[in-house]
Amino acid sequence: MSTIVIENLEAGIPGKKILKGLNLSFDSTDTIAVLGPNGHGKSTLLGVLMGNPRYIVYGGKVTIDGEDLLSLTPDQRSKKGLFLAMQTPSEIPGLNSADFYKAAMNAHREKPLTFFETYRLLQDAYREIGIPFEMSKRNLNEGFSGGEKKRNEILQMILLNPKFAFLDEIDSGLDVDALNVVSAAINRQKEKGTGFLIVSHYDRLFEMVKPNKTAVIVDGRVAVQGGPELAKRIDTQGYEWIKDELGIEIEKSDERKMNSVSIGTCAVKVDANGR
Amino acid sequence: MADKRLSLLDDFPEEATYEIGPGECFRLSLASLNNQKSTHIVLRVAENASVELALALFAEGKGVINIEAILEEGASFHAVASTIASGASDKKVYLSAIHEGGSSKALVESRGIVAGKSRLTLSGTGHIKHGAKKANTRQEARIIVFDKGCFASASPILKIDENDVMASHGSAEGMVDEQHLFYLESRGIPEKEARRLITSGYLLPVLPYFSEEEQAKLNEAIERNL
Ligand SMILES: Nc1ncnc2c1ncn2[C@@H]1O[C@H](COP(=O)(O)OP(=O)(O)OP(=O)(O)O)[C@@H](O)[C@H]1O
Ligand SMILES: [Mg+2]
């Protein structure tokens, strides 16, 4: 079993803290439903854990089995067993999908896979997520539909067999069949001993993958934690009650936007010749 | 209709003029693998003749590559160029189409990668002369910049002396997309290899213009120089 401990994590983009002292610990036996209103820092958390250069860490600590995580490069984190399925995976022109998967799998191995081994692993994984093997010849994510991109992320999870998988809205844009395929793949991966942080706004996925815990992120902190019943409650009642019961203010994301652009508005006026 | 092919690896003429007769088709493939030389080539493309030019300039070094196609009535010119300027290279690649005759067509697609302390200019002129009605010319140049200390200029030029024509150009210089790199790295691929995977894809369009044997050498040169 592996453990990740996040202590007082402060992170964001240049000039703006998005995570404001976030604490969370979990094991590779956990499947955590991560919820929270739009724009409160869920994707930021997953991006910071994986080492996305878009984000800056301002303070705090993250360890995996006692070892510092934040000083590692993304590829080193991947080799430690971390995996992130992105909310919007990049399209990479000119990079053949199969070549990429092969390079990724080999990066995790001492001895490179033979042609035959690669072929077998890829073919099995494509079958598992129900997209035609032919797609492996296409450029990575280029022109893929929203649902195909998401399945492709799960395909990579299967190929890399991580200790921890962070899934960012993996269910958005999936049709009913795809949702079944993806949740079946998650459940099989759980049996292999992978721990999950699953960000989603819909209870449908949680119904199928049965998280054992829930963490609610409000304004860059874990505001409430609980068992699976907490996710259920948010699904039916929303976030308002958190404010009433726990006294935590929740700014709506549109109010947040208005606040943050107020300085920009002046600048725009100057730029646009007084218009 | 004659179909001529000429493939030169590392051994460019310092100066040369090729005459392509009416209706002929000429394929010229040039590659620098181990050393970069300068060259000035003029292609005289007669009525309804066509030229396919492929350039793979991968060797480290200094050089000015200047290739001009002079197009008569109905002639066509298609150029695909991939350049790596790595180490301490200084390369200037000018690919020009001079439209003397009407209904002549030109498409120039030039791509480059500049790394280390290198300098790279991708330029050329699409020149439509007076009287070359219905001529069509397009100039594209794109450079990916690897390191901060590089110099890159993607600057194709259009000169149009006639009204009834189509002409366009596009150019871009940029770093390897940080999010693309992150995506590959997050799958365990180290930064260096991630860059190589992303950019070699970018250079590939030139390969099919070379024989299989030559392609193997080109791939080797890409590995060596990226
Ligand atoms: N590059 C950026 N420039 C400005 N603001 C940014 C940038 N990146 C993120 N933010 C802001 O940071 C906040 C947190 O974003 P984040 O993506 O983590 O939210 P989220 O909880 O994942 O939301 P959602 O449920 O909508 O996916 C948002 O207000 C967002 O607009
Ligand atoms: Mg998000």
Coordinates of C-alpha atoms and ligand atoms in Angstrom, one line a residue:
Chain A
M1 CA 0.0 0.0 0.0
S2 CA 1.1 3.5 -0.8
T3 CA 0.1 6.8 0.8
I4 CA 0.0 10.4 -0.4
V5 CA -0.1 13.2 2.2
I6 CA -0.9 16.7 1.2
E7 CA -0.2 19.3 3.9
N8 CA -1.1 23.0 3.7
L9 CA -0.7 23.1 0.0
E10 CA -0.7 26.6 -1.5
A11 CA -0.5 26.8 -5.2
G12 CA -1.9 28.6 -8.2
I13 CA -0.8 30.6 -11.2
P14 CA 1.6 33.6 -11.3
G15 CA 0.1 36.3 -9.1
K16 CA -2.9 34.2 -7.9
K17 CA -3.3 31.5 -5.2
I18 CA -5.9 29.0 -6.1
L19 CA -5.2 26.4 -3.5
K20 CA -5.1 28.1 -0.1
G21 CA -3.8 25.6 2.4
L22 CA -5.2 22.3 1.3
N23 CA -4.9 19.2 3.4
L24 CA -5.7 15.7 2.3
S25 CA -4.3 12.2 2.9
F26 CA -5.2 9.0 1.1
D27 CA -4.0 5.5 0.4
S28 CA -3.8 3.4 -2.7
T29 CA -6.8 1.5 -1.2
D30 CA -8.9 4.6 -1.3
T31 CA -11.3 5.8 -4.0
I32 CA -12.1 9.4 -3.3
A33 CA -14.9 11.3 -4.9
V34 CA -13.6 14.9 -5.2
L35 CA -16.4 17.4 -5.5
G36 CA -16.7 21.2 -5.3
P37 CA -18.2 24.1 -7.2
N38 CA -16.8 25.2 -10.5
G39 CA -13.6 27.1 -10.3
H40 CA -12.7 26.2 -6.7
G41 CA -9.5 24.4 -7.5
K42 CA -10.1 20.7 -8.3
S43 CA -8.3 20.7 -11.6
T44 CA -5.5 22.8 -10.1
L45 CA -5.0 20.2 -7.3
L46 CA -4.7 17.3 -9.8
G47 CA -2.4 19.4 -12.0
V48 CA -0.2 20.4 -9.1
L49 CA 0.0 16.7 -8.0
M50 CA 1.2 15.7 -11.4
G51 CA 3.6 18.6 -11.8
N52 CA 1.9 20.7 -14.6
P53 CA 4.2 23.6 -15.2
R54 CA 1.2 25.9 -15.6
Y55 CA 0.9 26.0 -11.8
I56 CA 3.3 27.4 -9.2
V57 CA 3.6 26.0 -5.7
Y58 CA 3.6 28.8 -3.1
G59 CA 3.9 26.6 0.0
G60 CA 3.1 23.4 1.7
K61 CA 4.2 19.8 1.3
V62 CA 3.2 16.7 -0.6
T63 CA 4.8 13.3 0.0
I64 CA 4.3 9.9 -1.4
D65 CA 5.3 7.2 1.2
G66 CA 7.2 9.8 3.1
E67 CA 9.2 11.0 0.0
D68 CA 8.9 14.6 -1.3
L69 CA 6.8 14.7 -4.4
L70 CA 6.9 18.4 -5.4
S71 CA 10.6 18.4 -6.3
L72 CA 10.1 15.6 -8.9
T73 CA 9.6 16.2 -12.6
P74 CA 6.3 14.9 -14.1
D75 CA 8.1 11.9 -15.7
Q76 CA 9.6 11.0 -12.3
R77 CA 6.2 11.3 -10.7
S78 CA 4.8 9.0 -13.4
K79 CA 7.5 6.5 -12.6
K80 CA 6.5 6.8 -8.9
G81 CA 3.1 5.5 -10.0
L82 CA 1.1 8.6 -10.5
F83 CA -1.3 9.1 -13.4
L84 CA -3.5 12.0 -14.4
A85 CA -6.4 11.7 -16.9
M86 CA -6.8 15.3 -18.0
Q87 CA -10.0 17.3 -18.2
T88 CA -8.9 18.4 -21.7
P89 CA -6.1 16.3 -23.1
S90 CA -3.8 18.0 -25.7
E91 CA -4.0 17.2 -29.4
I92 CA -0.4 16.5 -30.6
P93 CA 0.0 16.9 -34.4
G94 CA 2.4 14.5 -36.1
L95 CA 2.7 12.2 -33.1
N96 CA 1.4 8.7 -33.8
S97 CA -0.6 7.3 -30.9
A98 CA 0.9 3.9 -31.0
D99 CA 4.5 5.3 -31.0
F100 CA 3.5 7.4 -28.0
Y101 CA 2.0 4.6 -26.0
K102 CA 5.1 2.5 -26.8
A103 CA 7.4 5.2 -25.6
A104 CA 5.3 5.7 -22.4
M105 CA 5.3 1.9 -21.6
N106 CA 9.0 1.6 -22.3
A107 CA 9.8 4.6 -20.0
H108 CA 8.3 2.5 -17.2
R109 CA 10.5 -0.6 -17.9
E110 CA 14.1 -1.5 -17.8
K111 CA 14.0 -3.7 -20.9
P112 CA 12.0 -2.2 -23.9
L113 CA 9.0 -4.2 -25.1
T114 CA 9.3 -6.2 -28.3
F115 CA 7.2 -5.3 -31.2
F116 CA 5.0 -8.3 -30.5
E117 CA 4.5 -7.5 -26.8
T118 CA 3.6 -3.9 -27.6
Y119 CA 1.1 -5.0 -30.1
R120 CA -0.5 -7.5 -27.7
L121 CA -0.8 -5.0 -24.9
L122 CA -2.2 -2.3 -27.1
Q123 CA -4.7 -4.6 -28.7
D124 CA -5.9 -5.8 -25.4
A125 CA -6.3 -2.3 -24.0
Y126 CA -8.1 -1.1 -27.1
R127 CA -10.5 -4.0 -26.7
E128 CA -11.1 -3.2 -23.1
I129 CA -12.1 0.4 -23.7
G130 CA -14.1 -0.5 -26.8
I131 CA -12.4 1.7 -29.5
P132 CA -11.1 0.2 -32.7
F133 CA -7.4 -0.7 -32.8
E134 CA -7.2 1.2 -36.0
M135 CA -7.3 4.4 -34.0
S136 CA -3.8 3.6 -32.7
K137 CA -2.5 4.7 -36.2
R138 CA -3.9 8.2 -35.8
N139 CA -2.1 11.1 -34.4
L140 CA -2.5 11.5 -30.6
N141 CA -5.9 12.9 -29.9
E142 CA -5.9 14.9 -33.1
G143 CA -9.5 15.2 -34.3
F144 CA -10.7 12.7 -31.7
S145 CA -14.2 13.3 -30.4
G146 CA -14.7 14.4 -26.8
G147 CA -15.6 10.9 -25.8
E148 CA -12.8 9.3 -27.7
K149 CA -10.3 11.5 -25.9
K150 CA -11.6 10.4 -22.6
R151 CA -11.5 6.8 -23.5
N152 CA -8.0 7.3 -24.7
E153 CA -7.0 8.6 -21.3
I154 CA -8.4 5.5 -19.6
L155 CA -6.5 3.4 -22.2
Q156 CA -3.3 5.0 -21.0
M157 CA -4.2 4.3 -17.4
I158 CA -4.6 0.6 -18.3
L159 CA -1.3 0.5 -20.1
L160 CA 0.6 2.2 -17.3
N161 CA -1.1 0.5 -14.4
P162 CA -0.4 3.3 -11.9
K163 CA -0.5 3.2 -8.1
F164 CA -2.6 6.3 -8.0
A165 CA -4.9 7.6 -10.8
F166 CA -6.3 11.1 -10.8
L167 CA -9.3 11.4 -13.1
D168 CA -10.5 14.9 -14.0
E169 CA -14.1 14.8 -15.2
I170 CA -13.5 11.6 -17.0
D171 CA -17.2 11.1 -17.4
S172 CA -18.1 14.4 -19.1
G173 CA -19.0 14.0 -22.7
L174 CA -19.3 10.2 -22.4
D175 CA -22.3 8.4 -23.9
V176 CA -24.1 5.8 -21.8
D177 CA -22.1 2.9 -23.2
A178 CA -18.8 4.7 -22.8
L179 CA -19.6 5.5 -19.2
N180 CA -20.2 1.8 -18.6
V181 CA -16.9 0.9 -20.3
V182 CA -15.0 3.5 -18.4
S183 CA -16.4 2.6 -15.0
A184 CA -15.8 -1.1 -15.6
A185 CA -12.1 -0.2 -16.4
I186 CA -11.9 1.9 -13.2
N187 CA -13.3 -1.0 -11.2
R188 CA -10.8 -3.5 -12.7
Q189 CA -8.0 -1.1 -11.9
K190 CA -9.2 -0.8 -8.3
E191 CA -8.9 -4.5 -8.0
K192 CA -5.3 -4.3 -9.2
G193 CA -4.6 -2.0 -6.2
T194 CA -4.8 1.5 -7.7
G195 CA -6.0 4.3 -5.6
F196 CA -8.2 7.0 -7.1
L197 CA -9.0 10.7 -6.8
I198 CA -12.1 11.1 -9.0
V199 CA -13.3 14.6 -9.9
S200 CA -16.8 14.6 -11.2
H201 CA -20.0 16.7 -11.0
Y202 CA -22.3 13.8 -11.6
D203 CA -23.4 11.0 -9.3
R204 CA -23.8 8.6 -12.1
L205 CA -20.1 7.7 -12.2
F206 CA -19.9 7.5 -8.4
E207 CA -22.9 5.1 -8.4
M208 CA -20.8 2.7 -10.6
V209 CA -17.3 3.0 -9.1
K210 CA -18.4 3.3 -5.4
P211 CA -15.9 5.6 -3.8
N212 CA -15.3 4.9 -0.1
K213 CA -14.6 8.6 0.7
T214 CA -15.7 12.1 -0.4
A215 CA -13.7 15.3 -0.3
V216 CA -15.3 18.7 -1.0
I217 CA -13.1 21.4 -2.3
V218 CA -14.3 25.0 -1.6
D219 CA -12.1 28.0 -2.2
G220 CA -8.9 26.0 -2.5
R221 CA -9.3 24.0 0.7
V222 CA -10.9 20.7 1.6
A223 CA -14.0 22.1 3.3
V224 CA -15.6 18.8 4.3
Q225 CA -14.6 15.2 4.2
G226 CA -16.8 12.2 4.7
G227 CA -17.9 8.8 3.4
P228 CA -19.8 8.1 0.2
E229 CA -23.0 9.5 1.7
L230 CA -21.5 13.0 1.5
A231 CA -21.3 12.8 -2.3
K232 CA -24.9 11.7 -2.4
R233 CA -26.0 14.6 -0.3
I234 CA -24.3 17.1 -2.6
D235 CA -25.9 15.4 -5.6
T236 CA -29.3 16.1 -4.1
Q237 CA -28.8 19.3 -2.1
G238 CA -26.0 21.1 -3.8
Y239 CA -23.4 23.1 -1.9
E240 CA -25.5 25.8 -0.1
W241 CA -25.9 23.7 3.1
I242 CA -22.1 23.7 3.6
K243 CA -22.4 27.4 4.2
D244 CA -25.3 27.2 6.6
E245 CA -24.0 24.2 8.6
L246 CA -20.3 24.8 8.5
G247 CA -20.2 28.6 8.1
I248 CA -18.0 28.4 5.0
E249 CA -18.7 31.2 2.5
I250 CA -19.0 29.9 -1.1
E251 CA -18.5 32.6 -3.7
K252 CA -20.3 31.8 -6.9
S253 CA -17.8 31.4 -9.8
D254 CA -19.4 34.4 -11.7
E255 CA -18.9 36.7 -8.7
R256 CA -15.3 35.5 -8.5
K257 CA -14.8 36.3 -12.2
M258 CA -16.2 39.8 -11.7
N259 CA -13.9 40.5 -8.8
S260 CA -10.9 39.2 -10.6
V261 CA -11.4 41.2 -13.8
S262 CA -12.2 44.6 -12.2
I263 CA -8.6 45.7 -12.6
G264 CA -8.4 44.4 -16.1
T265 CA -11.4 46.5 -17.2
C266 CA -9.5 49.7 -16.8
A267 CA -6.6 48.4 -18.7
V268 CA -8.9 47.3 -21.5
K269 CA -10.5 50.8 -21.7
V270 CA -7.1 52.4 -22.1
D271 CA -6.1 49.9 -24.7
A272 CA -9.2 50.1 -26.8
N273 CA -8.8 53.9 -27.6
G274 CA -11.4 55.0 -25.1
R275 CA -14.1 52.7 -26.4
Chain B
M1 CA 6.2 13.0 -70.7
A2 CA 9.6 12.7 -69.1
D3 CA 9.9 12.3 -65.4
K4 CA 13.3 13.0 -64.0
R5 CA 14.6 12.5 -60.6
L6 CA 17.7 13.8 -58.9
S7 CA 18.6 13.1 -55.3
L8 CA 21.7 14.6 -53.7
L9 CA 22.8 13.8 -50.2
D10 CA 25.4 16.1 -48.7
D11 CA 26.8 16.9 -52.1
F12 CA 25.0 20.1 -53.2
P13 CA 26.2 22.0 -56.3
E14 CA 27.6 25.4 -55.3
E15 CA 25.7 26.9 -58.2
A16 CA 23.4 25.2 -60.7
T17 CA 20.6 25.9 -63.2
Y18 CA 18.2 23.1 -64.2
E19 CA 16.1 23.6 -67.3
I20 CA 12.8 21.7 -67.2
G21 CA 11.3 21.4 -70.6
P22 CA 7.6 21.9 -71.5
G23 CA 5.4 19.4 -69.8
E24 CA 8.2 17.7 -68.0
C25 CA 8.2 16.7 -64.4
F26 CA 11.3 17.1 -62.2
R27 CA 11.8 15.8 -58.7
L28 CA 14.7 17.3 -56.9
S29 CA 15.5 16.0 -53.4
L30 CA 18.4 17.5 -51.4
A31 CA 19.5 16.5 -48.0
S32 CA 22.3 17.5 -45.7
L33 CA 23.1 14.8 -43.2
N34 CA 26.8 15.3 -42.2
N35 CA 27.8 18.6 -43.5
Q36 CA 25.9 21.7 -44.5
K37 CA 26.9 23.5 -47.7
S38 CA 25.6 26.6 -49.3
T39 CA 23.9 26.4 -52.7
H40 CA 22.2 28.6 -55.2
I41 CA 19.9 26.7 -57.6
V42 CA 17.8 28.1 -60.3
L43 CA 15.0 26.0 -61.7
R44 CA 13.7 27.2 -65.1
V45 CA 10.3 25.6 -65.4
A46 CA 8.8 25.7 -68.9
E47 CA 5.1 25.7 -69.9
N48 CA 3.1 23.2 -68.1
A49 CA 6.1 21.6 -66.5
S50 CA 6.3 20.8 -62.8
V51 CA 8.9 20.6 -60.1
E52 CA 8.7 18.8 -56.8
L53 CA 11.4 20.0 -54.5
A54 CA 12.2 18.2 -51.2
L55 CA 14.8 19.7 -48.8
A56 CA 15.9 18.0 -45.6
L57 CA 18.6 20.1 -44.0
F58 CA 19.6 18.3 -40.9
A59 CA 23.4 18.6 -40.6
E60 CA 24.9 21.0 -38.1
G61 CA 26.7 23.8 -39.8
K62 CA 26.5 27.1 -41.6
G63 CA 24.9 27.6 -45.0
V64 CA 22.7 29.7 -47.3
I65 CA 20.3 27.7 -49.4
N66 CA 18.8 29.7 -52.1
I67 CA 16.5 28.1 -54.6
E68 CA 14.4 29.9 -57.1
A69 CA 11.9 28.5 -59.5
I70 CA 11.0 30.6 -62.5
L71 CA 7.6 29.5 -63.7
E72 CA 6.3 29.9 -67.2
E73 CA 2.6 29.6 -68.3
G74 CA 0.9 26.8 -66.4
A75 CA 4.0 25.6 -64.7
S76 CA 3.9 24.4 -61.1
F77 CA 6.3 24.3 -58.2
H78 CA 5.8 22.5 -54.9
A79 CA 8.5 22.7 -52.2
V80 CA 8.6 20.8 -48.9
A81 CA 11.5 21.7 -46.6
S82 CA 12.5 20.6 -43.2
T83 CA 15.4 22.2 -41.5
I84 CA 17.1 21.5 -38.2
A85 CA 19.5 24.2 -36.9
S86 CA 21.1 22.7 -33.8
G87 CA 24.4 23.0 -32.0
A88 CA 26.0 26.1 -33.4
S89 CA 24.3 26.2 -36.8
D90 CA 23.5 29.2 -38.9
K91 CA 21.2 28.5 -41.7
K92 CA 19.3 30.7 -44.1
V93 CA 16.8 29.0 -46.4
Y94 CA 15.3 31.0 -49.2
L95 CA 12.7 29.3 -51.4
S96 CA 11.3 31.6 -54.1
A97 CA 8.7 31.2 -56.8
I98 CA 8.9 33.7 -59.7
H99 CA 5.7 33.6 -61.7
E100 CA 6.5 34.8 -65.2
G101 CA 3.6 33.0 -66.9
G102 CA -0.1 33.0 -66.2
S103 CA -1.9 30.2 -64.4
S104 CA 1.4 29.1 -62.8
K105 CA 1.2 27.7 -59.3
A106 CA 3.5 27.5 -56.4
L107 CA 3.3 26.1 -52.9
V108 CA 6.2 26.5 -50.6
E109 CA 6.0 24.7 -47.2
S110 CA 9.1 25.3 -45.1
R111 CA 9.4 24.0 -41.5
G112 CA 12.3 24.4 -39.1
I113 CA 13.6 23.6 -35.6
V114 CA 16.2 25.8 -34.0
A115 CA 18.1 24.8 -30.9
G116 CA 21.2 25.6 -28.9
K117 CA 22.8 28.8 -30.0
S118 CA 21.7 28.4 -33.5
R119 CA 20.3 30.9 -36.0
L120 CA 17.6 30.0 -38.6
T121 CA 15.9 32.1 -41.2
L122 CA 13.2 30.7 -43.4
S123 CA 12.3 33.1 -46.1
G124 CA 11.7 33.4 -49.8
T125 CA 9.6 35.4 -52.2
G126 CA 6.4 34.6 -54.0
H127 CA 6.7 37.0 -56.9
I128 CA 3.9 37.3 -59.4
K129 CA 5.1 39.4 -62.4
H130 CA 2.9 41.7 -64.4
G131 CA 0.9 39.7 -66.9
A132 CA 0.9 36.4 -65.0
K133 CA -2.8 36.3 -64.7
K134 CA -4.5 33.6 -62.6
A135 CA -1.2 32.8 -61.0
N136 CA -1.5 31.2 -57.6
T137 CA 1.3 31.4 -55.0
R138 CA 1.5 30.4 -51.3
Q139 CA 4.4 30.7 -49.0
E140 CA 4.4 29.0 -45.5
A141 CA 7.2 29.1 -43.0
R142 CA 7.1 27.8 -39.4
I143 CA 9.8 27.5 -36.9
I144 CA 9.8 25.8 -33.5
V145 CA 12.3 27.4 -31.1
F146 CA 13.9 25.0 -28.6
D147 CA 16.1 27.2 -26.5
K148 CA 16.0 30.8 -25.3
G149 CA 19.4 31.7 -26.9
C150 CA 18.3 30.9 -30.5
F151 CA 17.5 33.3 -33.3
A152 CA 14.5 32.5 -35.5
S153 CA 13.0 34.4 -38.4
A154 CA 10.1 33.0 -40.5
S155 CA 9.6 35.7 -43.0
P156 CA 8.2 34.7 -46.4
I157 CA 7.5 37.7 -48.7
L158 CA 4.9 38.3 -51.4
K159 CA 5.5 40.6 -54.4
I160 CA 2.5 41.0 -56.6
D161 CA 2.5 43.0 -59.9
E162 CA -0.7 41.7 -61.3
N163 CA -4.3 41.9 -60.1
D164 CA -6.0 38.7 -61.2
V165 CA -4.1 36.3 -58.9
M166 CA -4.2 34.4 -55.7
A167 CA -1.5 34.9 -53.2
S168 CA -1.1 34.1 -49.5
H169 CA 1.5 33.5 -46.9
G170 CA 1.7 32.3 -43.3
S171 CA 4.5 32.3 -40.8
A172 CA 5.0 31.4 -37.2
E173 CA 7.7 31.0 -34.7
G174 CA 7.1 29.5 -31.3
M175 CA 8.4 27.3 -28.5
V176 CA 7.4 23.7 -28.2
D177 CA 4.0 23.9 -26.5
E178 CA 4.5 23.5 -22.8
Q179 CA 1.2 21.6 -22.3
H180 CA 2.1 19.2 -25.1
L181 CA 5.4 18.5 -23.3
F182 CA 3.7 18.1 -20.0
Y183 CA 1.3 15.6 -21.5
L184 CA 4.1 13.3 -22.7
E185 CA 6.2 13.8 -19.6
S186 CA 3.2 12.9 -17.3
R187 CA 3.2 9.5 -19.0
G188 CA 6.8 8.9 -17.9
I189 CA 8.6 10.1 -21.0
P190 CA 11.6 12.2 -20.0
E191 CA 11.7 15.8 -21.3
K192 CA 14.4 15.2 -23.9
E193 CA 12.6 12.3 -25.5
A194 CA 9.3 14.1 -25.3
R195 CA 10.7 17.0 -27.3
R196 CA 12.1 14.6 -29.8
L197 CA 8.8 12.8 -30.2
I198 CA 6.9 16.0 -30.7
T199 CA 9.3 17.7 -33.1
S200 CA 10.3 14.7 -35.2
G201 CA 6.6 14.4 -36.1
Y202 CA 6.8 18.0 -37.2
L203 CA 9.7 17.2 -39.6
L204 CA 8.3 14.1 -41.1
P205 CA 6.3 15.4 -44.1
V206 CA 9.6 15.7 -46.1
L207 CA 10.4 12.0 -45.7
P208 CA 8.2 10.4 -48.4
Y209 CA 10.0 12.4 -51.1
F210 CA 13.1 10.2 -50.4
S211 CA 13.8 6.6 -51.2
E212 CA 13.4 4.1 -48.3
E213 CA 17.2 3.8 -48.0
E214 CA 17.6 7.5 -47.9
Q215 CA 14.8 7.8 -45.4
A216 CA 16.7 5.6 -43.0
K217 CA 19.7 7.9 -43.2
L218 CA 17.4 11.0 -42.7
N219 CA 15.9 9.4 -39.6
E220 CA 19.4 8.7 -38.3
A221 CA 20.3 12.4 -38.9
I222 CA 17.2 13.6 -37.0
E223 CA 18.1 11.4 -34.0
R224 CA 21.6 12.7 -34.1
N225 CA 20.8 16.3 -34.4
L226 CA 17.8 16.7 -32.1
Ligands
LIG1 N1 -4.4 30.5 -16.4 C1 -5.3 31.0 -15.6 N2 -5.5 32.3 -15.6 C2 -6.5 32.9 -14.8 N3 -7.2 32.1 -14.0 C3 -7.0 30.8 -13.9 C4 -6.0 30.2 -14.8 N4 -6.1 28.9 -14.5 C5 -7.0 28.7 -13.6 N5 -7.6 29.8 -13.2 C6 -8.6 30.0 -12.3 O1 -8.4 29.2 -11.1 C7 -9.6 28.8 -10.5 C8 -9.6 27.3 -10.3 O2 -9.6 26.6 -11.4 P1 -9.8 25.0 -11.5 O3 -9.6 24.7 -13.0 O4 -8.9 24.4 -10.6 O5 -11.3 24.8 -11.1 P2 -12.1 23.5 -11.0 O6 -12.5 23.3 -9.5 O7 -11.5 22.3 -11.6 O8 -13.5 23.9 -11.7 P3 -14.4 23.1 -12.8 O9 -15.4 22.3 -11.9 O10 -15.1 24.1 -13.5 O11 -13.6 22.2 -13.6 C9 -10.7 29.3 -11.5 O12 -11.3 30.4 -11.0 C10 -10.0 29.5 -12.8 O13 -10.6 30.5 -13.6
MG2 MG -11.8 21.3 -13.4

